[in-house]
PDB file of N, CA, C and O in Angstrom:
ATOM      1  N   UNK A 213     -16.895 -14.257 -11.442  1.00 91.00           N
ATOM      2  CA  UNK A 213     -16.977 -13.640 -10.138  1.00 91.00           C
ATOM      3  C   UNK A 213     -16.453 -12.217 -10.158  1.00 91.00           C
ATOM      4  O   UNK A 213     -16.091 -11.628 -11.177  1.00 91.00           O
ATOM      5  N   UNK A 214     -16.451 -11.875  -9.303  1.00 91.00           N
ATOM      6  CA  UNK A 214     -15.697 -10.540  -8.800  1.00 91.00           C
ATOM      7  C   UNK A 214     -14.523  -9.909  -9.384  1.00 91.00           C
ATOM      8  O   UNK A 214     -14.325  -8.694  -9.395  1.00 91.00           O
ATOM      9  N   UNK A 215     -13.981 -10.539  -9.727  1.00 95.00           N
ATOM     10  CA  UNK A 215     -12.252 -11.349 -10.294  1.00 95.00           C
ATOM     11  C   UNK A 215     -12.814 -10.620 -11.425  1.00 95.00           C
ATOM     12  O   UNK A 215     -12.782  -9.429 -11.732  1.00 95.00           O
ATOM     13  N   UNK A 216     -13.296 -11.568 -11.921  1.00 96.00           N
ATOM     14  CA  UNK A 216     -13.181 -11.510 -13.298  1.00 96.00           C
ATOM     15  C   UNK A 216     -14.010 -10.140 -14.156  1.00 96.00           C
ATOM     16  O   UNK A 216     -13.854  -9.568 -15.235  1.00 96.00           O
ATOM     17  N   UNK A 217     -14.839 -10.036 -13.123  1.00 96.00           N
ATOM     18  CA  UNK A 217     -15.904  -8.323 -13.767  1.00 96.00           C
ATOM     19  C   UNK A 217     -14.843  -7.200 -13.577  1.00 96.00           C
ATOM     20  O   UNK A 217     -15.010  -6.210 -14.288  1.00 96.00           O
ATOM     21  N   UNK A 218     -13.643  -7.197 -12.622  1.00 96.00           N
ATOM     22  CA  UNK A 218     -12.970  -5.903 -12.160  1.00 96.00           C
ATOM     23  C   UNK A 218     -11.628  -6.405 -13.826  1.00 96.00           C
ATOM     24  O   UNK A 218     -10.791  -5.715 -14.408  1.00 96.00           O
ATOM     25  N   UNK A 219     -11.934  -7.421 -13.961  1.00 96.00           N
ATOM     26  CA  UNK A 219     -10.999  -7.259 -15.616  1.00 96.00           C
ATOM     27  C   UNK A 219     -11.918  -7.356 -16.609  1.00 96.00           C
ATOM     28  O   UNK A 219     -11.436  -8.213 -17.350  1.00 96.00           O
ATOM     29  N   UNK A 220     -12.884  -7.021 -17.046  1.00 96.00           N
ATOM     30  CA  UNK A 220     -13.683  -7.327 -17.846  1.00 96.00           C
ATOM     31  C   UNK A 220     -14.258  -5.702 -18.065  1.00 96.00           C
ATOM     32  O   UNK A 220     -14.660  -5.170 -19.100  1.00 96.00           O
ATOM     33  N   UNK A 221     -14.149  -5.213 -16.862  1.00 96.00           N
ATOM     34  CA  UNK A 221     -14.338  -3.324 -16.786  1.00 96.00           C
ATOM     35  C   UNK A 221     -13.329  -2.882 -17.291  1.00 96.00           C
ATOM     36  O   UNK A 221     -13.475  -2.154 -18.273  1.00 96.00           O
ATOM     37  N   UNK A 222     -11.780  -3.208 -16.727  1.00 96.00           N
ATOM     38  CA  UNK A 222     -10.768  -2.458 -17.124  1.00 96.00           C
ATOM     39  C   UNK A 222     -10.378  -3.101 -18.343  1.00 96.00           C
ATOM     40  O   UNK A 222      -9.418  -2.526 -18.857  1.00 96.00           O
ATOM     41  N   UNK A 223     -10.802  -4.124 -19.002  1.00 95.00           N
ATOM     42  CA  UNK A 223     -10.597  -4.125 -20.597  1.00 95.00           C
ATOM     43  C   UNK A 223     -11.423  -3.697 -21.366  1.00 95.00           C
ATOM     44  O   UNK A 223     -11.024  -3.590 -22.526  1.00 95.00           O
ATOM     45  N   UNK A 224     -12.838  -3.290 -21.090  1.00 96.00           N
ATOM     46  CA  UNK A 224     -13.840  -2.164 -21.814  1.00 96.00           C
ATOM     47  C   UNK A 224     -13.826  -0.916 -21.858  1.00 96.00           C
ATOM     48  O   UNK A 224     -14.449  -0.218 -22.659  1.00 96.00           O
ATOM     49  N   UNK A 225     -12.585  -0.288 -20.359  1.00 95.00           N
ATOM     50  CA  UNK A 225     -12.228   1.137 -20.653  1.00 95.00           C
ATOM     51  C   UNK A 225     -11.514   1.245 -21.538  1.00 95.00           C
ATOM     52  O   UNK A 225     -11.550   2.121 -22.402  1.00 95.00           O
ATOM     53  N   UNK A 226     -10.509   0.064 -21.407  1.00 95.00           N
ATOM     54  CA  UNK A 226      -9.540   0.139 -22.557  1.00 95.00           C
ATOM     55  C   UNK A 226      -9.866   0.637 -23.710  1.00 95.00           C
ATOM     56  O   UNK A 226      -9.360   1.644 -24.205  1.00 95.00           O
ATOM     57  N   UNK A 227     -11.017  -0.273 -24.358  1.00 96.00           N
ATOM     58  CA  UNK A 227     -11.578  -0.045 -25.666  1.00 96.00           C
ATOM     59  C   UNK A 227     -12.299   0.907 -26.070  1.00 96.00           C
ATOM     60  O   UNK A 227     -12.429   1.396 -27.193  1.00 96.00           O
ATOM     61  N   UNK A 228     -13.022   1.281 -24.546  1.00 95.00           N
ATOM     62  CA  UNK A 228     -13.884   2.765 -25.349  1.00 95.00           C
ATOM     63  C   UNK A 228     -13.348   3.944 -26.149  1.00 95.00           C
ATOM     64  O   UNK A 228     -14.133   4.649 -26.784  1.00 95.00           O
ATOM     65  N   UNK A 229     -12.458   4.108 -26.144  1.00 93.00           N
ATOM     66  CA  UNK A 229     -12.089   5.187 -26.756  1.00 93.00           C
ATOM     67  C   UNK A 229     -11.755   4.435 -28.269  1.00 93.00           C
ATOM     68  O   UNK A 229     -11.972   5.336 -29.079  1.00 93.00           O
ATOM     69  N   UNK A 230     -11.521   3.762 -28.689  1.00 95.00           N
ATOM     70  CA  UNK A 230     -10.787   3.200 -29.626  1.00 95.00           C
ATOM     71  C   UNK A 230     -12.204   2.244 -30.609  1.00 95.00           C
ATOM     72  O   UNK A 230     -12.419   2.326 -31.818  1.00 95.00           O
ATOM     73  N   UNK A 231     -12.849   1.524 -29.733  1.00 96.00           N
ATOM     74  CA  UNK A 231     -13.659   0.610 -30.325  1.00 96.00           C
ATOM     75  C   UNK A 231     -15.223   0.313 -29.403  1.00 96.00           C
ATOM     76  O   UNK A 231     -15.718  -0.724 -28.962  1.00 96.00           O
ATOM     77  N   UNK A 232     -15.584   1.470 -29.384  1.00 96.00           N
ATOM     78  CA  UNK A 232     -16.833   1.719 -28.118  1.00 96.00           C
ATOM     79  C   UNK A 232     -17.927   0.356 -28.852  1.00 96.00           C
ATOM     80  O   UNK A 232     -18.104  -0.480 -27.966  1.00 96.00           O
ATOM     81  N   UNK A 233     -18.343   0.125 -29.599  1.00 95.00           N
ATOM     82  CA  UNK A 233     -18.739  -1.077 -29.515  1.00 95.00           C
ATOM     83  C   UNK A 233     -18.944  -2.284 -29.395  1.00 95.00           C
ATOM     84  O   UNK A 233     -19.975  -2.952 -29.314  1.00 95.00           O
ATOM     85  N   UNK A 234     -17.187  -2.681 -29.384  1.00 97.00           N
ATOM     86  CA  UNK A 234     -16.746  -3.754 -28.810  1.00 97.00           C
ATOM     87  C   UNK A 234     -16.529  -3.554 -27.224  1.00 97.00           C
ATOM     88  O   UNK A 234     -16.838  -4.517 -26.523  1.00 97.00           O
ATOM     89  N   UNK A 235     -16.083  -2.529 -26.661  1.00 97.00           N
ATOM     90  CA  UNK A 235     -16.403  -2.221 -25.336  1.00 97.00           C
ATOM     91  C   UNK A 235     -17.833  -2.620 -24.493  1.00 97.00           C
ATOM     92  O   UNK A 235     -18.031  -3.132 -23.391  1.00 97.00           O
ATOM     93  N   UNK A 236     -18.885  -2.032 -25.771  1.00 97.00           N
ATOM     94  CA  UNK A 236     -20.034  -2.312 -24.899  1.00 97.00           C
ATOM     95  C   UNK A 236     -20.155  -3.936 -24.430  1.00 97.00           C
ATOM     96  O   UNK A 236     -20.675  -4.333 -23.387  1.00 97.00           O
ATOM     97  N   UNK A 237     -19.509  -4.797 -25.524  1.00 96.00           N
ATOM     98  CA  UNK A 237     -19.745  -6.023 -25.757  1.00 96.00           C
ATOM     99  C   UNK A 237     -19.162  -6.830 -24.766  1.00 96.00           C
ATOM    100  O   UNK A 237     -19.529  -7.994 -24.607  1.00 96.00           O
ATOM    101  N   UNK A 238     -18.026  -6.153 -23.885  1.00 97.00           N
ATOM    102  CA  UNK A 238     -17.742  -6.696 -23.053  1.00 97.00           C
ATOM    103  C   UNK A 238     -18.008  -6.051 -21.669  1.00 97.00           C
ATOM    104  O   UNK A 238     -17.624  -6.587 -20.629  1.00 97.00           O
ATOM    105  N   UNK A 239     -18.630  -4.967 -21.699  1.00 97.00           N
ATOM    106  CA  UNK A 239     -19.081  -4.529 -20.864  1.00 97.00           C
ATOM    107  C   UNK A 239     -20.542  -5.812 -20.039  1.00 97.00           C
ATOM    108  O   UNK A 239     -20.475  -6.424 -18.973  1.00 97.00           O
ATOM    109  N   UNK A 240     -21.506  -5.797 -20.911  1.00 96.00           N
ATOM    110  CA  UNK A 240     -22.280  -6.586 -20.985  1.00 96.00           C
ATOM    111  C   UNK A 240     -21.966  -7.629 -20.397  1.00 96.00           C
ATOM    112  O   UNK A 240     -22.940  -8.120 -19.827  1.00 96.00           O
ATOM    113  N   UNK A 241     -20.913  -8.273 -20.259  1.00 97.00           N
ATOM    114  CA  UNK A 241     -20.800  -9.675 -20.004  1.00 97.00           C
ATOM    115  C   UNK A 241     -20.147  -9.371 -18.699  1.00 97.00           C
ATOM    116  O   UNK A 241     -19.450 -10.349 -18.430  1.00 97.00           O
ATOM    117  N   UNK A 242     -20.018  -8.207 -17.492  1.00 97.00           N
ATOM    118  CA  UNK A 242     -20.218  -7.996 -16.090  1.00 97.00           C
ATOM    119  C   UNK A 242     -21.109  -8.711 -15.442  1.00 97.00           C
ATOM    120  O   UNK A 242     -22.200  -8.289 -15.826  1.00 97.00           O
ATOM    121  N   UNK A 243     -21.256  -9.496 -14.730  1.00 97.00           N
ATOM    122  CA  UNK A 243     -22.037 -10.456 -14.075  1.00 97.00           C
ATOM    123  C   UNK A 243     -22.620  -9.596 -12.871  1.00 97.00           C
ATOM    124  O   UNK A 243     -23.728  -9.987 -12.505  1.00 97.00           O
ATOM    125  N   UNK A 244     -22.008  -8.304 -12.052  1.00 96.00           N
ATOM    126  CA  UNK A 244     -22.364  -7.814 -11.345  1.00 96.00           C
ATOM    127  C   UNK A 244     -23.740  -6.460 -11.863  1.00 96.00           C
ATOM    128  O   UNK A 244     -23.462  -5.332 -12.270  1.00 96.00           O
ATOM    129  N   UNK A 245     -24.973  -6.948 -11.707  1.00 95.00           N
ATOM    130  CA  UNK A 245     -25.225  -5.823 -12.802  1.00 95.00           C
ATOM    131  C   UNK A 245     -25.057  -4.056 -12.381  1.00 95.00           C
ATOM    132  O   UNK A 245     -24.904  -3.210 -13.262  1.00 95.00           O
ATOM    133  N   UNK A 246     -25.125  -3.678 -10.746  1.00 95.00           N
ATOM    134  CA  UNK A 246     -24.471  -2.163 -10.527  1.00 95.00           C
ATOM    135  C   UNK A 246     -22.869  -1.726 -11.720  1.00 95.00           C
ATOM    136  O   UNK A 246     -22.693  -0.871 -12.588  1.00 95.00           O
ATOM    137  N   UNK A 247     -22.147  -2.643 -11.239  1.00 96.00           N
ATOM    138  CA  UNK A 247     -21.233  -2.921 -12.315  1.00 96.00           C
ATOM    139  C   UNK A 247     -21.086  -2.533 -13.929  1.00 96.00           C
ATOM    140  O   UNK A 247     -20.572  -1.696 -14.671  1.00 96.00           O
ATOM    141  N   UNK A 248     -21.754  -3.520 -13.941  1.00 96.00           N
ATOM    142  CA  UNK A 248     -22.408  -3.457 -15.586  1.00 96.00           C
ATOM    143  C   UNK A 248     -22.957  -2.296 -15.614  1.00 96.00           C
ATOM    144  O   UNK A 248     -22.027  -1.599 -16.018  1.00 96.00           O
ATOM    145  N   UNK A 249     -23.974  -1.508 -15.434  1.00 96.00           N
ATOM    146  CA  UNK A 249     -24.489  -0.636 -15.358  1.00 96.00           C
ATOM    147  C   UNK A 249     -23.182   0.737 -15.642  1.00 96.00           C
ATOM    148  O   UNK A 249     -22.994   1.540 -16.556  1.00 96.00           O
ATOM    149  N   UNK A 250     -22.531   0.464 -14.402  1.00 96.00           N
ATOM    150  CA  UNK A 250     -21.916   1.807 -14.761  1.00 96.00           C
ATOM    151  C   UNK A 250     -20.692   1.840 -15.467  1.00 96.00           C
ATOM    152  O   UNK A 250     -19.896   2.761 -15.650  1.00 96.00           O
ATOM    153  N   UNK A 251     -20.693   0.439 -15.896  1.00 97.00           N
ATOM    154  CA  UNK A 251     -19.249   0.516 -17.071  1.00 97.00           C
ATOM    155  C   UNK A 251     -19.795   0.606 -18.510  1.00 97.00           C
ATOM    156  O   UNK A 251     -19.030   0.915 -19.424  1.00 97.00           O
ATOM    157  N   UNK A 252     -21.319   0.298 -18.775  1.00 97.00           N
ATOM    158  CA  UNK A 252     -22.014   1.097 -19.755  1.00 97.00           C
ATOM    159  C   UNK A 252     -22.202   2.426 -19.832  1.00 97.00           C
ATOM    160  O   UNK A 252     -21.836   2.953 -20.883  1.00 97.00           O
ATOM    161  N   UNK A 253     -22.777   3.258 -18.821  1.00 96.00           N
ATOM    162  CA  UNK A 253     -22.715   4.191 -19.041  1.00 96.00           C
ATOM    163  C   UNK A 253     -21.513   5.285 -19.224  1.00 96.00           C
ATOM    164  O   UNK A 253     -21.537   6.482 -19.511  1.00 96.00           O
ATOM    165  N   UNK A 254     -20.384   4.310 -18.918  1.00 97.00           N
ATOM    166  CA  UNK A 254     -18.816   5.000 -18.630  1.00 97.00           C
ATOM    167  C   UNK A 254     -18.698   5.031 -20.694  1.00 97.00           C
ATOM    168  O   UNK A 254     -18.508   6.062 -21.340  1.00 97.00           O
ATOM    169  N   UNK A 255     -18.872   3.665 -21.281  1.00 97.00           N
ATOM    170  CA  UNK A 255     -18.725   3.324 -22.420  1.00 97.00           C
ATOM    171  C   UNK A 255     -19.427   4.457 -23.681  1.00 97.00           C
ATOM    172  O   UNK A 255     -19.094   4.848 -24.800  1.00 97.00           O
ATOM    173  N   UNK A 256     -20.549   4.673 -22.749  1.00 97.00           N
ATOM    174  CA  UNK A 256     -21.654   5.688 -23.646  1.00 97.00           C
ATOM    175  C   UNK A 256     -20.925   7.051 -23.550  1.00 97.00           C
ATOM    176  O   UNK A 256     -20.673   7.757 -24.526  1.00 97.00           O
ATOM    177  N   UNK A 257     -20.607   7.348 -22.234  1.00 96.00           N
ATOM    178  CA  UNK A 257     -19.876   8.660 -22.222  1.00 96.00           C
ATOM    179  C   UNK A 257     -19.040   9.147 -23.553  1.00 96.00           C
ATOM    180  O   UNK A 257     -19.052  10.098 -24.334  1.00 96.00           O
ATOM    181  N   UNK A 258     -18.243   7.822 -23.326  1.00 96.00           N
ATOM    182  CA  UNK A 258     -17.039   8.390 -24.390  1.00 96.00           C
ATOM    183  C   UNK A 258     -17.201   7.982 -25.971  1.00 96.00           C
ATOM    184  O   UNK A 258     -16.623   8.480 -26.937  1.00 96.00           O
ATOM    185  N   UNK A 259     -18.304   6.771 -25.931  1.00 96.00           N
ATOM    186  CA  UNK A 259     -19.180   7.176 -27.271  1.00 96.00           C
ATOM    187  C   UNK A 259     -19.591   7.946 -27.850  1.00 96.00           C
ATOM    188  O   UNK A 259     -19.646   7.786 -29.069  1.00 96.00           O
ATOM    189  N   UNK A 260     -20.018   9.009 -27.320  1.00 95.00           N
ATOM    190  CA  UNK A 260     -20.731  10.368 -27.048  1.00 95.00           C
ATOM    191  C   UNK A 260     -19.389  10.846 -27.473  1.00 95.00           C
ATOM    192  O   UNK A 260     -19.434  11.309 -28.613  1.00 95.00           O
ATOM    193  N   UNK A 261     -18.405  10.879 -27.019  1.00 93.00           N
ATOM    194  CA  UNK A 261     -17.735  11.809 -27.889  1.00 93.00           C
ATOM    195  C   UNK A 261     -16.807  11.688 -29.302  1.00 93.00           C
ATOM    196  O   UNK A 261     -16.337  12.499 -30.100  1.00 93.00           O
ATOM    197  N   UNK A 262     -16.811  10.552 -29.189  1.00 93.00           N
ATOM    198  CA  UNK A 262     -16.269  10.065 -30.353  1.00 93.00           C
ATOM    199  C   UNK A 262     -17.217  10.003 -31.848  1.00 93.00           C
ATOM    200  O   UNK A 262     -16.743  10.297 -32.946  1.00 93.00           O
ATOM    201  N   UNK A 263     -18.665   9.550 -31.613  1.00 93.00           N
ATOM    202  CA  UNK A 263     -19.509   9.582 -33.066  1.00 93.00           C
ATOM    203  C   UNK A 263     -20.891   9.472 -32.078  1.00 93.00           C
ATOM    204  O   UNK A 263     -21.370   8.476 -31.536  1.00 93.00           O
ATOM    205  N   UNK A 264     -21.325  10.832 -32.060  1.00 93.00           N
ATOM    206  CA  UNK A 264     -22.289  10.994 -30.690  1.00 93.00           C
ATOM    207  C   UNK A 264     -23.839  10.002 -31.716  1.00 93.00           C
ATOM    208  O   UNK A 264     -24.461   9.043 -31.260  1.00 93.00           O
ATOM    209  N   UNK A 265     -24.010  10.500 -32.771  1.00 93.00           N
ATOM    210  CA  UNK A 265     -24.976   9.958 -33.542  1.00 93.00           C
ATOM    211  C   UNK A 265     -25.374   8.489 -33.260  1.00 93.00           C
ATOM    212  O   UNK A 265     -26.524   8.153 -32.980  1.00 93.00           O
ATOM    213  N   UNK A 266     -24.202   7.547 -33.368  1.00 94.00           N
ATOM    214  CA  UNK A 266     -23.856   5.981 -33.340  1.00 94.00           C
ATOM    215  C   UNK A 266     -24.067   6.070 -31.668  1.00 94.00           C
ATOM    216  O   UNK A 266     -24.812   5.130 -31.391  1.00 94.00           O
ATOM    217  N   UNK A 267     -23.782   6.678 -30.651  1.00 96.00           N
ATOM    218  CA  UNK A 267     -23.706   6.522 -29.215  1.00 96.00           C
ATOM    219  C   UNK A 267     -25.261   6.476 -29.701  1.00 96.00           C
ATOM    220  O   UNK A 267     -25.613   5.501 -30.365  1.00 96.00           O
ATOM    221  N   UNK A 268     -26.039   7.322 -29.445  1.00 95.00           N
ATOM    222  CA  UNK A 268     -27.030   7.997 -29.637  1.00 95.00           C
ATOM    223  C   UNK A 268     -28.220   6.933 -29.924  1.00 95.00           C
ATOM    224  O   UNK A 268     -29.169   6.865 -29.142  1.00 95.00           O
ATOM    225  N   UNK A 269     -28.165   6.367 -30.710  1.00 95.00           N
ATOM    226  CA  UNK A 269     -28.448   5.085 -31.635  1.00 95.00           C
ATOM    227  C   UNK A 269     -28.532   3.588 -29.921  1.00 95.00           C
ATOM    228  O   UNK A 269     -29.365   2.816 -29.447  1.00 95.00           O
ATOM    229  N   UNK A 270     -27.244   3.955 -29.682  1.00 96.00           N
ATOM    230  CA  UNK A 270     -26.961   2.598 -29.078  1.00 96.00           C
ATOM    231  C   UNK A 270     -27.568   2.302 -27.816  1.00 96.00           C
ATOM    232  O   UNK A 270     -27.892   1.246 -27.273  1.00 96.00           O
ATOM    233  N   UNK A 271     -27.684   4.250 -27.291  1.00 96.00           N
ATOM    234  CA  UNK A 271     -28.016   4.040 -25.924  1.00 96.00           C
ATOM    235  C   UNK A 271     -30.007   4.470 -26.119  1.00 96.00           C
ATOM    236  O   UNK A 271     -30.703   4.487 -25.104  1.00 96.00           O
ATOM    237  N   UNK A 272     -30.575   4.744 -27.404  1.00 95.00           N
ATOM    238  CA  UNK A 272     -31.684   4.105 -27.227  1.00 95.00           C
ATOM    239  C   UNK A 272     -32.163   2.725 -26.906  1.00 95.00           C
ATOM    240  O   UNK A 272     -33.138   2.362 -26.249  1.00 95.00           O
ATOM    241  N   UNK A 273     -31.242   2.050 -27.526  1.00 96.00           N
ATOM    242  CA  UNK A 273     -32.186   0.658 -27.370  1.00 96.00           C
ATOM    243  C   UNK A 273     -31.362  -0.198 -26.339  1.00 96.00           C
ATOM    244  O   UNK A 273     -31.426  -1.415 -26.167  1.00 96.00           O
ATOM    245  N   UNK A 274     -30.594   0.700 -25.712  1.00 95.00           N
ATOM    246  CA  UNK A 274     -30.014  -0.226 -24.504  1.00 95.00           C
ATOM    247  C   UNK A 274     -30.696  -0.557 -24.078  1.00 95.00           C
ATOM    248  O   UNK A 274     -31.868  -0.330 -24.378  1.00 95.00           O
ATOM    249  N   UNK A 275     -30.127  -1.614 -22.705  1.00 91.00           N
ATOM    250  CA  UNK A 275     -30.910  -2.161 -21.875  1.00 91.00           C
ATOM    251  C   UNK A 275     -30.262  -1.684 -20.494  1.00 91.00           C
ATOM    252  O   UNK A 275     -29.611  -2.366 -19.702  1.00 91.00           O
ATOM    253  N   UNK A 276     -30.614  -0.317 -20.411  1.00 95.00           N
ATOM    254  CA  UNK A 276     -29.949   0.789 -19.439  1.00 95.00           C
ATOM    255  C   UNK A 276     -31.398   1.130 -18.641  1.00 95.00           C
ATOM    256  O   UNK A 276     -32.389   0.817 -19.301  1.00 95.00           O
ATOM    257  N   UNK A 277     -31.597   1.573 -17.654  1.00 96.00           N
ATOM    258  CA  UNK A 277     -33.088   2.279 -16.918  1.00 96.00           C
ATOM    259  C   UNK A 277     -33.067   3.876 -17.711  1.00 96.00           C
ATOM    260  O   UNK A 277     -32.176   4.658 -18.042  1.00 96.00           O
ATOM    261  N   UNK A 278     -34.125   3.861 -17.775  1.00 97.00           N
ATOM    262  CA  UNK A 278     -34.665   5.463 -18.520  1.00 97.00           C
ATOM    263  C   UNK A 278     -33.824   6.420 -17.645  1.00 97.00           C
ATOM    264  O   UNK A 278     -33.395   7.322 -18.364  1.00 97.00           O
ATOM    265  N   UNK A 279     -33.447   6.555 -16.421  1.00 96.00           N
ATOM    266  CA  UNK A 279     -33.159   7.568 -16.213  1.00 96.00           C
ATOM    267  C   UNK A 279     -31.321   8.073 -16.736  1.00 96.00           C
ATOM    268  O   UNK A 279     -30.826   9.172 -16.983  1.00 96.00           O
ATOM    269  N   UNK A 280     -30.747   6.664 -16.727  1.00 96.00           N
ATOM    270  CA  UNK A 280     -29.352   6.512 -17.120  1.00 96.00           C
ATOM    271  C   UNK A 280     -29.253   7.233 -18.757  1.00 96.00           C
ATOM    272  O   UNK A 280     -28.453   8.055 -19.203  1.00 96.00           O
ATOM    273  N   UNK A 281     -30.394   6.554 -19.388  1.00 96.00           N
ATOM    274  CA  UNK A 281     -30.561   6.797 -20.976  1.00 96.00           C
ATOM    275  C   UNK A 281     -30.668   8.535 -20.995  1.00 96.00           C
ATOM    276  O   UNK A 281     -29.875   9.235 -21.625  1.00 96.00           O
ATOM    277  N   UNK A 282     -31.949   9.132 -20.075  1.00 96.00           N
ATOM    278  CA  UNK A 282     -32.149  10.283 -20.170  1.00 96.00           C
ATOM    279  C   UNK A 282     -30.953  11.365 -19.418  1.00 96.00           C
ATOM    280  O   UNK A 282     -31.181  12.574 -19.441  1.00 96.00           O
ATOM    281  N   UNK A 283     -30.170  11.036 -19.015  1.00 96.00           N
ATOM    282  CA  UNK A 283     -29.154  11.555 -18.697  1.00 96.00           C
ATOM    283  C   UNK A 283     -28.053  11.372 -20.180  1.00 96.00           C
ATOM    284  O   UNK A 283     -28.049  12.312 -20.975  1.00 96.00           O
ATOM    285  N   UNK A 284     -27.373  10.432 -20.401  1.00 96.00           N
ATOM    286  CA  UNK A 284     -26.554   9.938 -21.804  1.00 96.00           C
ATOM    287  C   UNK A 284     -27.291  11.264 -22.862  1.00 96.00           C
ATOM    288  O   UNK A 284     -26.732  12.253 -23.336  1.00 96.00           O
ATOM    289  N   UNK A 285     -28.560  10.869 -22.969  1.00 96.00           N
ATOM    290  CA  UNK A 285     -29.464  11.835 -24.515  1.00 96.00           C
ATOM    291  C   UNK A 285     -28.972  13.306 -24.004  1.00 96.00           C
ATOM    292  O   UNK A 285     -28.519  14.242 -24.663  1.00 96.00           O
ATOM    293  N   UNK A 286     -29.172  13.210 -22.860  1.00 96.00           N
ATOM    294  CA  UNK A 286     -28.945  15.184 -22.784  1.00 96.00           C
ATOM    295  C   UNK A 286     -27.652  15.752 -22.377  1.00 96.00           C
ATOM    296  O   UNK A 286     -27.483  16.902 -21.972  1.00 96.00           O
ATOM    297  N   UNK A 287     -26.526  14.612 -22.557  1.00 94.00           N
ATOM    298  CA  UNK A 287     -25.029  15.581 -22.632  1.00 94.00           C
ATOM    299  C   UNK A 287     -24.810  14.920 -24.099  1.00 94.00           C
ATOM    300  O   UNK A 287     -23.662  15.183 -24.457  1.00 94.00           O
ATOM    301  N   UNK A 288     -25.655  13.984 -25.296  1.00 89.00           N
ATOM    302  CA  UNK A 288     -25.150  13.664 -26.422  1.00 89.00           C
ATOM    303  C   UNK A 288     -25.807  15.348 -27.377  1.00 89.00           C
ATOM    304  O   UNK A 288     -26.872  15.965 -27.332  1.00 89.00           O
ATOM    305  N   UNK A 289     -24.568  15.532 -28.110  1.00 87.00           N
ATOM    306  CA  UNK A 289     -25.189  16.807 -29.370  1.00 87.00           C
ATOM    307  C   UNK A 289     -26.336  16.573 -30.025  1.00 87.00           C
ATOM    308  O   UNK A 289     -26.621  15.378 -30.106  1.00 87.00           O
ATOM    309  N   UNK A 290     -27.139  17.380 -30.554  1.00 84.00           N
ATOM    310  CA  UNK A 290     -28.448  16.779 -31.279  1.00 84.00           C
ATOM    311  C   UNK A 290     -28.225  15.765 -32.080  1.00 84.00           C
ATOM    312  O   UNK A 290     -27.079  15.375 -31.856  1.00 84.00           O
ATOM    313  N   UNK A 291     -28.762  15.089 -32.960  1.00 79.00           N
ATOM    314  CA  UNK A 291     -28.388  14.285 -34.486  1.00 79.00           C
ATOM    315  C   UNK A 291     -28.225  14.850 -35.240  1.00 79.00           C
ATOM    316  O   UNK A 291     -29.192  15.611 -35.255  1.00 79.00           O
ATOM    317  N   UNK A 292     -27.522  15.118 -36.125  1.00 75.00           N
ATOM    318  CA  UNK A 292     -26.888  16.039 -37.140  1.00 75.00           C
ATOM    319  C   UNK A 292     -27.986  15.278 -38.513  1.00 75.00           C
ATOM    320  O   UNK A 292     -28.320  14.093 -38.525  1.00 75.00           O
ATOM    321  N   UNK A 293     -28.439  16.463 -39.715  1.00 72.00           N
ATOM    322  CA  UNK A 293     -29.426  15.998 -40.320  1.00 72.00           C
ATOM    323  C   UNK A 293     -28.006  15.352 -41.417  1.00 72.00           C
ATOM    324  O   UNK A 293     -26.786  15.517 -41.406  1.00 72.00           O
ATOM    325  N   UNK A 294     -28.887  14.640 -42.208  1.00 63.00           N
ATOM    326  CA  UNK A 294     -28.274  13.584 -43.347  1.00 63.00           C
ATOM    327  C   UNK A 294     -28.391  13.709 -44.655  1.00 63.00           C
ATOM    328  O   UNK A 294     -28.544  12.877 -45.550  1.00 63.00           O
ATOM    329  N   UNK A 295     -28.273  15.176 -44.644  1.00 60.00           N
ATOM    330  CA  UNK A 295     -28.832  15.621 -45.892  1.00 60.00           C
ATOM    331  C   UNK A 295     -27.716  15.785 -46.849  1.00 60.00           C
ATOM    332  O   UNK A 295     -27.939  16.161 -48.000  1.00 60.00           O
TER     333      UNK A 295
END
């Protein structure tokens, strides 16, 4: 319930900075999906600054609406080549 998504957010902020993919992982499991929604994109934010490439990666194949994604892609840095 309710309860439990308002701790399930504030233990995925926790992690974003530290372990943004385990963040997402509990992000995900928000039952409210407005909720969910914007504690992903809170997660991507700071993905984005930590290893924008890996954000980058993650928030293609989310399961975010295009416009959330196309917002995330255009404050993430380009992809750096791998050469």
């Amino acid at each position: 319930g309710p309860t439990r998504d308002v701790a399930l957010a504030a233990f995925s902020s926790k992690l974003a900075s530290s372990d943004p993919s385990a963040a997402v992982k509990w992000a995900e499991s928000i039952t409210d999906s407005a909720s969910r929604q914007r504690e992903l994109e809170m997660v991507a934010e700071r993905w984005i600054a930590i290893s924008s490439d890996d954000a980058r990666a993650w928030i293609q194949a989310a399961a975010l609406p295009e416009e959330s994604k196309s917002r995330l892609l255009a404050i993430a840095p380009p992809p750096r080549n791998k050469d």
